[in-house]
XYZ file of C-alpha atoms in Angstrom:
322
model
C 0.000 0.000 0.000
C 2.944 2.729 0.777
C 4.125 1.461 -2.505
C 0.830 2.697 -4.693
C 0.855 5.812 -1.972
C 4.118 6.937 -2.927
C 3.771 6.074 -7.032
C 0.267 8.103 -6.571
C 1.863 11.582 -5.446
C 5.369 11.507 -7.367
C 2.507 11.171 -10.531
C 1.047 13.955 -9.174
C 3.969 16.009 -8.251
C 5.808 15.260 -11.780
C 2.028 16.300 -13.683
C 2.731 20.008 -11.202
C 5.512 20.818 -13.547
C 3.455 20.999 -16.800
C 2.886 24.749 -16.388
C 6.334 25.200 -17.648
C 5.799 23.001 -20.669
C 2.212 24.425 -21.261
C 2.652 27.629 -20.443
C 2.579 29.061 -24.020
C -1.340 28.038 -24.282
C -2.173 29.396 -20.954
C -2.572 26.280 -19.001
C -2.229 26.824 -15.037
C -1.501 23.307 -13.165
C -1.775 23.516 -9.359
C -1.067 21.152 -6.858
C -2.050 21.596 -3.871
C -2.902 19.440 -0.061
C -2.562 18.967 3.573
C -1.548 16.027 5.810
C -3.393 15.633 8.840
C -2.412 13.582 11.606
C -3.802 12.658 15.106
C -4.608 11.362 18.176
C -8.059 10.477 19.621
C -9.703 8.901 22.585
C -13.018 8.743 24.384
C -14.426 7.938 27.361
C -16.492 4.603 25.750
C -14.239 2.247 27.573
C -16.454 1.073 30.749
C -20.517 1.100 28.732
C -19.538 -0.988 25.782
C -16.811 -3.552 27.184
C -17.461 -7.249 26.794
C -16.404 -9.881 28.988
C -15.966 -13.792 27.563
C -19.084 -15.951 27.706
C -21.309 -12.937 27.920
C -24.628 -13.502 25.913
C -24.756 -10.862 22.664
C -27.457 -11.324 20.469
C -27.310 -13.700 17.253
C -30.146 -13.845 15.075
C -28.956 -17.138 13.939
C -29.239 -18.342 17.027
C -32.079 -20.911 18.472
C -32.464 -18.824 21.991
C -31.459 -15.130 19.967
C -28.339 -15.222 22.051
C -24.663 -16.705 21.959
C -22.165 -16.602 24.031
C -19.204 -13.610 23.774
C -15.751 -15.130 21.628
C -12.356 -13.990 22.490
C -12.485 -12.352 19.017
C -16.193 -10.378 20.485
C -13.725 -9.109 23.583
C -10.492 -8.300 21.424
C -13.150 -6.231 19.545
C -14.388 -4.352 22.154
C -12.062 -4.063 24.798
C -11.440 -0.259 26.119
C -12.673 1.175 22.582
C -11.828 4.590 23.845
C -8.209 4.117 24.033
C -6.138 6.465 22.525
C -4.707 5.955 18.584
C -3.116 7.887 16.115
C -5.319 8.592 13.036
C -4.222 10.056 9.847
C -7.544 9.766 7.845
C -7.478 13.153 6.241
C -4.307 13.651 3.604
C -5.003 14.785 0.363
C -3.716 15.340 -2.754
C -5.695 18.046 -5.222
C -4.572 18.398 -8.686
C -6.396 21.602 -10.268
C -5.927 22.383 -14.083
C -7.393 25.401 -15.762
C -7.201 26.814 -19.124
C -8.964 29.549 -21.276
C -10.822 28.034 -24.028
C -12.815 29.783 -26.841
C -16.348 32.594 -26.740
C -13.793 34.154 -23.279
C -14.677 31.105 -21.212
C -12.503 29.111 -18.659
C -12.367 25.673 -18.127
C -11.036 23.717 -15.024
C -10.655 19.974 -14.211
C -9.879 18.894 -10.377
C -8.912 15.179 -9.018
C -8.427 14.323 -5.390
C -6.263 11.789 -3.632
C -7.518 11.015 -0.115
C -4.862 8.205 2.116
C -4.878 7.578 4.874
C -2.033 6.834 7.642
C -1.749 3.435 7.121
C -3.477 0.109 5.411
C -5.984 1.657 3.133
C -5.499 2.347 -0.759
C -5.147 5.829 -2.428
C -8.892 6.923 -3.607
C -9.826 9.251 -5.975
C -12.240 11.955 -4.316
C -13.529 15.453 -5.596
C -13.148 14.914 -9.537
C -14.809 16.904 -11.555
C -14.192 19.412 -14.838
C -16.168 22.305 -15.679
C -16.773 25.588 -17.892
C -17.122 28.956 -16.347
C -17.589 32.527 -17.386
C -20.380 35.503 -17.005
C -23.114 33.130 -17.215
C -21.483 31.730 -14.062
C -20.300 27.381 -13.831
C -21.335 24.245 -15.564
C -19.989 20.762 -13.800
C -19.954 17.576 -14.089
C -18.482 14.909 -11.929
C -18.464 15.357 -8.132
C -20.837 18.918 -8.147
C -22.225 21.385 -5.201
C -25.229 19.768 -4.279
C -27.843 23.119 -3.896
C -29.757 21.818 -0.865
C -26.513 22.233 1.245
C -26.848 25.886 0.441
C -29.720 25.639 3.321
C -26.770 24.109 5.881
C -24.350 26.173 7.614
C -22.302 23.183 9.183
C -22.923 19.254 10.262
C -21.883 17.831 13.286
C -24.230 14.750 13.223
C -26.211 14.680 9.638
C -25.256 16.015 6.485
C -27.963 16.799 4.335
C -25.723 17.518 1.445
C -23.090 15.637 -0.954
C -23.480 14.488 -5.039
C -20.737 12.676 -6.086
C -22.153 11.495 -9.704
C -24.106 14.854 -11.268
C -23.809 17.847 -13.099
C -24.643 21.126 -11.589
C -25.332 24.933 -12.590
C -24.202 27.838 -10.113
C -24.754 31.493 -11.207
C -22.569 34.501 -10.805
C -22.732 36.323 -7.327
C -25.110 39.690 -8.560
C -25.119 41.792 -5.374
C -25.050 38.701 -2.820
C -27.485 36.591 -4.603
C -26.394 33.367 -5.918
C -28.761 30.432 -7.555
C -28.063 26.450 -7.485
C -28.842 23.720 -9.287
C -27.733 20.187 -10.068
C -28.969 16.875 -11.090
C -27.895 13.274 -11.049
C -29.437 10.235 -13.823
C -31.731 6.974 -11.840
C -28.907 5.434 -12.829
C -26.160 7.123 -10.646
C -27.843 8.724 -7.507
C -31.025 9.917 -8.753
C -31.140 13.148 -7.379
C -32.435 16.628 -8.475
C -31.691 19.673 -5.886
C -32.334 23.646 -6.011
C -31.150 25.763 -3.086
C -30.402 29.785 -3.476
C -28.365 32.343 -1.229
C -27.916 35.730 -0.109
C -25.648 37.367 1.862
C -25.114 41.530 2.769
C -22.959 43.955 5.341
C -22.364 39.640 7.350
C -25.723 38.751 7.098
C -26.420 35.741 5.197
C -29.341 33.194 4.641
C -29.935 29.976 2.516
C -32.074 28.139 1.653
C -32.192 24.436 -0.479
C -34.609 21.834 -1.754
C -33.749 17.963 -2.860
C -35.554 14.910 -4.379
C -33.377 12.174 -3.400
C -34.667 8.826 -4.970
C -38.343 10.318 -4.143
C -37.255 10.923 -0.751
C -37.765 15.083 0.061
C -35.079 16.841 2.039
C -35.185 20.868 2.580
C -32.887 22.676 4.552
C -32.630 26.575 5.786
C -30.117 28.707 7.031
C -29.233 32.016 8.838
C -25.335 33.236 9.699
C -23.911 36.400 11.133
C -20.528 37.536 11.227
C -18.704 40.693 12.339
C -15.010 41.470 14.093
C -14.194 37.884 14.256
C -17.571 36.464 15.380
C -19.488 34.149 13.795
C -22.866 32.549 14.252
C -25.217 30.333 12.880
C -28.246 28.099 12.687
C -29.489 25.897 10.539
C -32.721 23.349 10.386
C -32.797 20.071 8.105
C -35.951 18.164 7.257
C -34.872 14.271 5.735
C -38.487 13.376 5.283
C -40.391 10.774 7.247
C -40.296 13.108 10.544
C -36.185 12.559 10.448
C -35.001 16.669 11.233
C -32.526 18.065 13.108
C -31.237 21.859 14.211
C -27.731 22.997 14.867
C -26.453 25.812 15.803
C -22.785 27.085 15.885
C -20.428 30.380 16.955
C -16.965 31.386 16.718
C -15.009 33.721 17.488
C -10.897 34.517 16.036
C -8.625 36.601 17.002
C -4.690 36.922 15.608
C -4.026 33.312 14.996
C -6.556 31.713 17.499
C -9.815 30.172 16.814
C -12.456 29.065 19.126
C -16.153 27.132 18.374
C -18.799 25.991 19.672
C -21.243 24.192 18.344
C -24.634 22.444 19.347
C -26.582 19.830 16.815
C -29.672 17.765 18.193
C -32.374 15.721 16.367
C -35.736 16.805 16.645
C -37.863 14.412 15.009
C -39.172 11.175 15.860
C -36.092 9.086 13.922
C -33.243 9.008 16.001
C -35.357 10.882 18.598
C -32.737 12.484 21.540
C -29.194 12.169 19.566
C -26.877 14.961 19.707
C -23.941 16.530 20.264
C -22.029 19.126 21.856
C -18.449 19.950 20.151
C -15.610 22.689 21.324
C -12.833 23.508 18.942
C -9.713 25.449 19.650
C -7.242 26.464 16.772
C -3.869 27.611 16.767
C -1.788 29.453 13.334
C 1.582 28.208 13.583
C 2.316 29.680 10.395
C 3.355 28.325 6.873
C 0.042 26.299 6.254
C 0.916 24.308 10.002
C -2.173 24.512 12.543
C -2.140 22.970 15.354
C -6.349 21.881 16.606
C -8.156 20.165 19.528
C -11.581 18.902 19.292
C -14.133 17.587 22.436
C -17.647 16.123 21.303
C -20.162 15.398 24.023
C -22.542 13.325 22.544
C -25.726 12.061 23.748
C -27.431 8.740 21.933
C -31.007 8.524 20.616
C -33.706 7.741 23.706
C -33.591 4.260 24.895
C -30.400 2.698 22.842
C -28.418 0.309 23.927
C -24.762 -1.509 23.435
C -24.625 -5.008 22.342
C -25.546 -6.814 25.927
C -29.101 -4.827 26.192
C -27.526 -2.133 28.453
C -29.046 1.484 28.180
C -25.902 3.732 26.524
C -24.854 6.812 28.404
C -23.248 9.907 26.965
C -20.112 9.773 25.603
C -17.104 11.776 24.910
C -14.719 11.899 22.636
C -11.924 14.457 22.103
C -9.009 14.914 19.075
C -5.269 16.523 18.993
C -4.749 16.994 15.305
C -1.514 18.900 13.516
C -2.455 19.572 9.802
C 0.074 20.989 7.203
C -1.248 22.425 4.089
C 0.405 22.933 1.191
């Protein structure tokens, strides 16, 4: 795997170099990306643990129950231990060019790795045209309902990987959305618009996913290094949820905090609390902590029947971008 990881980004690095080659037709090659690395722990050790012979349930089973393997403990055992993570390095590969009527067009490709075991994976592709009629895409595209969400903590209402899309120019704040994917991909159509004046801004978006409705709406302030939001998301089938965030920055700190909860009857009592802290070390290096306190949807319970409490989790992460 560190073999196909390292023949991945000296591809990508030696592709970086065309702008001298192309430079003569006005082609502009960037390459661009961060590595982000880790550590992260939570306090899930004592409400999940399994001991050997406990009784877990097995559908296959004749009583619904069998008895807990040394494989069922290895698997749970003190799951909030701490590990290093690396889950979030990326390559981005960005290619633009001027092409005929005074239009642009652009192409991007992603590599997401990870730290260790898992393959390179192509994220984020997409190519595009874009001038005073604003962007045509294709590929991996905005997807207009998110234009309604201001942040996720627990559900994302947004994401099209397999669709094309139409976003108009910015006239005084106001920007329209659209995209659309075939049955045969994702079969889903979205429309979301936004507006935004003097750090005011609200949103608004609208999805048919599969038949399945989703609508989302947003409000967001900012001014002198504060921010804040709220946003409401409605899956369909009484599945919605609210969050609300602020932050504040000042010189090269950040702070956040950030509240999302679900509100109808589908996963009825989840949410979660976060707190983030940033720190600018300069040259593309930050330096991040992260603490969610999150509560599980009314009456679940872990593997042996037992109600779950809250849990917390909390991150150290040290990201260089490039």
């Amino acid at each position: 795997m560190k073999h196909t990881k390292t023949a991945v980004a000296l591809a990508l690095a030696g592709v970086a170099a065309a702008p001298l080659a192309q430079a003569a037709d006005g082609v502009s090659v960037t390459l661009s990306g961060q590595v982000a690395i880790g550590i992260i722990g939570s306090d899930a050790a004592d409400e999940v643990a399994i001991n050997l012979g406990d009784p877990i349930p097995d559908a296959t089973s004749a009583t619904g129950f069998r008895d807990a393997t040394d494989e069922d403990v290895r698997d749970s055992d003190s799951p909030g231990d701490l590990a290093l993570f690396g889950d979030d390095a990326t390559l981005n590969l960005k290619a633009v060019a001027p092409i005929k009527g005074g239009l642009e067009s652009f192409a991007v490709y992603r590599t997401d790795l990870s730290l260790v075991g898992d393959a390179a994976t192509g994220d984020n592709i997409h190519v595009g045209i874009k001038g005073g009629f604003g962007e045509f895409r294709i590929g991996e595209v905005p997807d207009a309902v998110g234009y309604g969400q201001h942040s996720d903590f627990i559900a994302d209402i947004d994401g099209e990987n397999t669709g094309l899309s139409y976003t108009s120019p910015d006239i005084s704040g106001f920007v329209f959305g659209a995209n659309w994917s075939p049955a045969g991909s994702s079969d889903r159509t979205s429309f979301g618009a936004k507006f935004s004046i003097a750090g005011f801004g609200i949103g608004v978006g609208v999805s048919d996913d599969a038949g399945t409705s989703e609508f989302a709406a947003k409000a967001t302030y900012s001014i002198a290094g504060v921010s804040l939001g709220v946003s409401f998301k409605d899956f369909d089938n009484d599945n919605t949820a609210v969050i609300a965030t602020a932050g504040y920055g000042i010189s090269d700190w950040s702070f956040g905090l950030g509240w999302e909860g679900r509100t109808g009857d589908v996963n009825e009592g989840e949410s979660q609390l976060r707190f983030d802290i940033g720190y600018n070390l300069g040259n593309g290096m930050n330096l991040s902590t992260r603490v969610n306190l999150n509560t599980p949807v009314d009456g679940a319970t872990d593997v042996l029947g037992n109600e779950l409490d809250d849990i917390t989790n909390f991150r150290l992460l040290l990201t260089k971008a490039f």
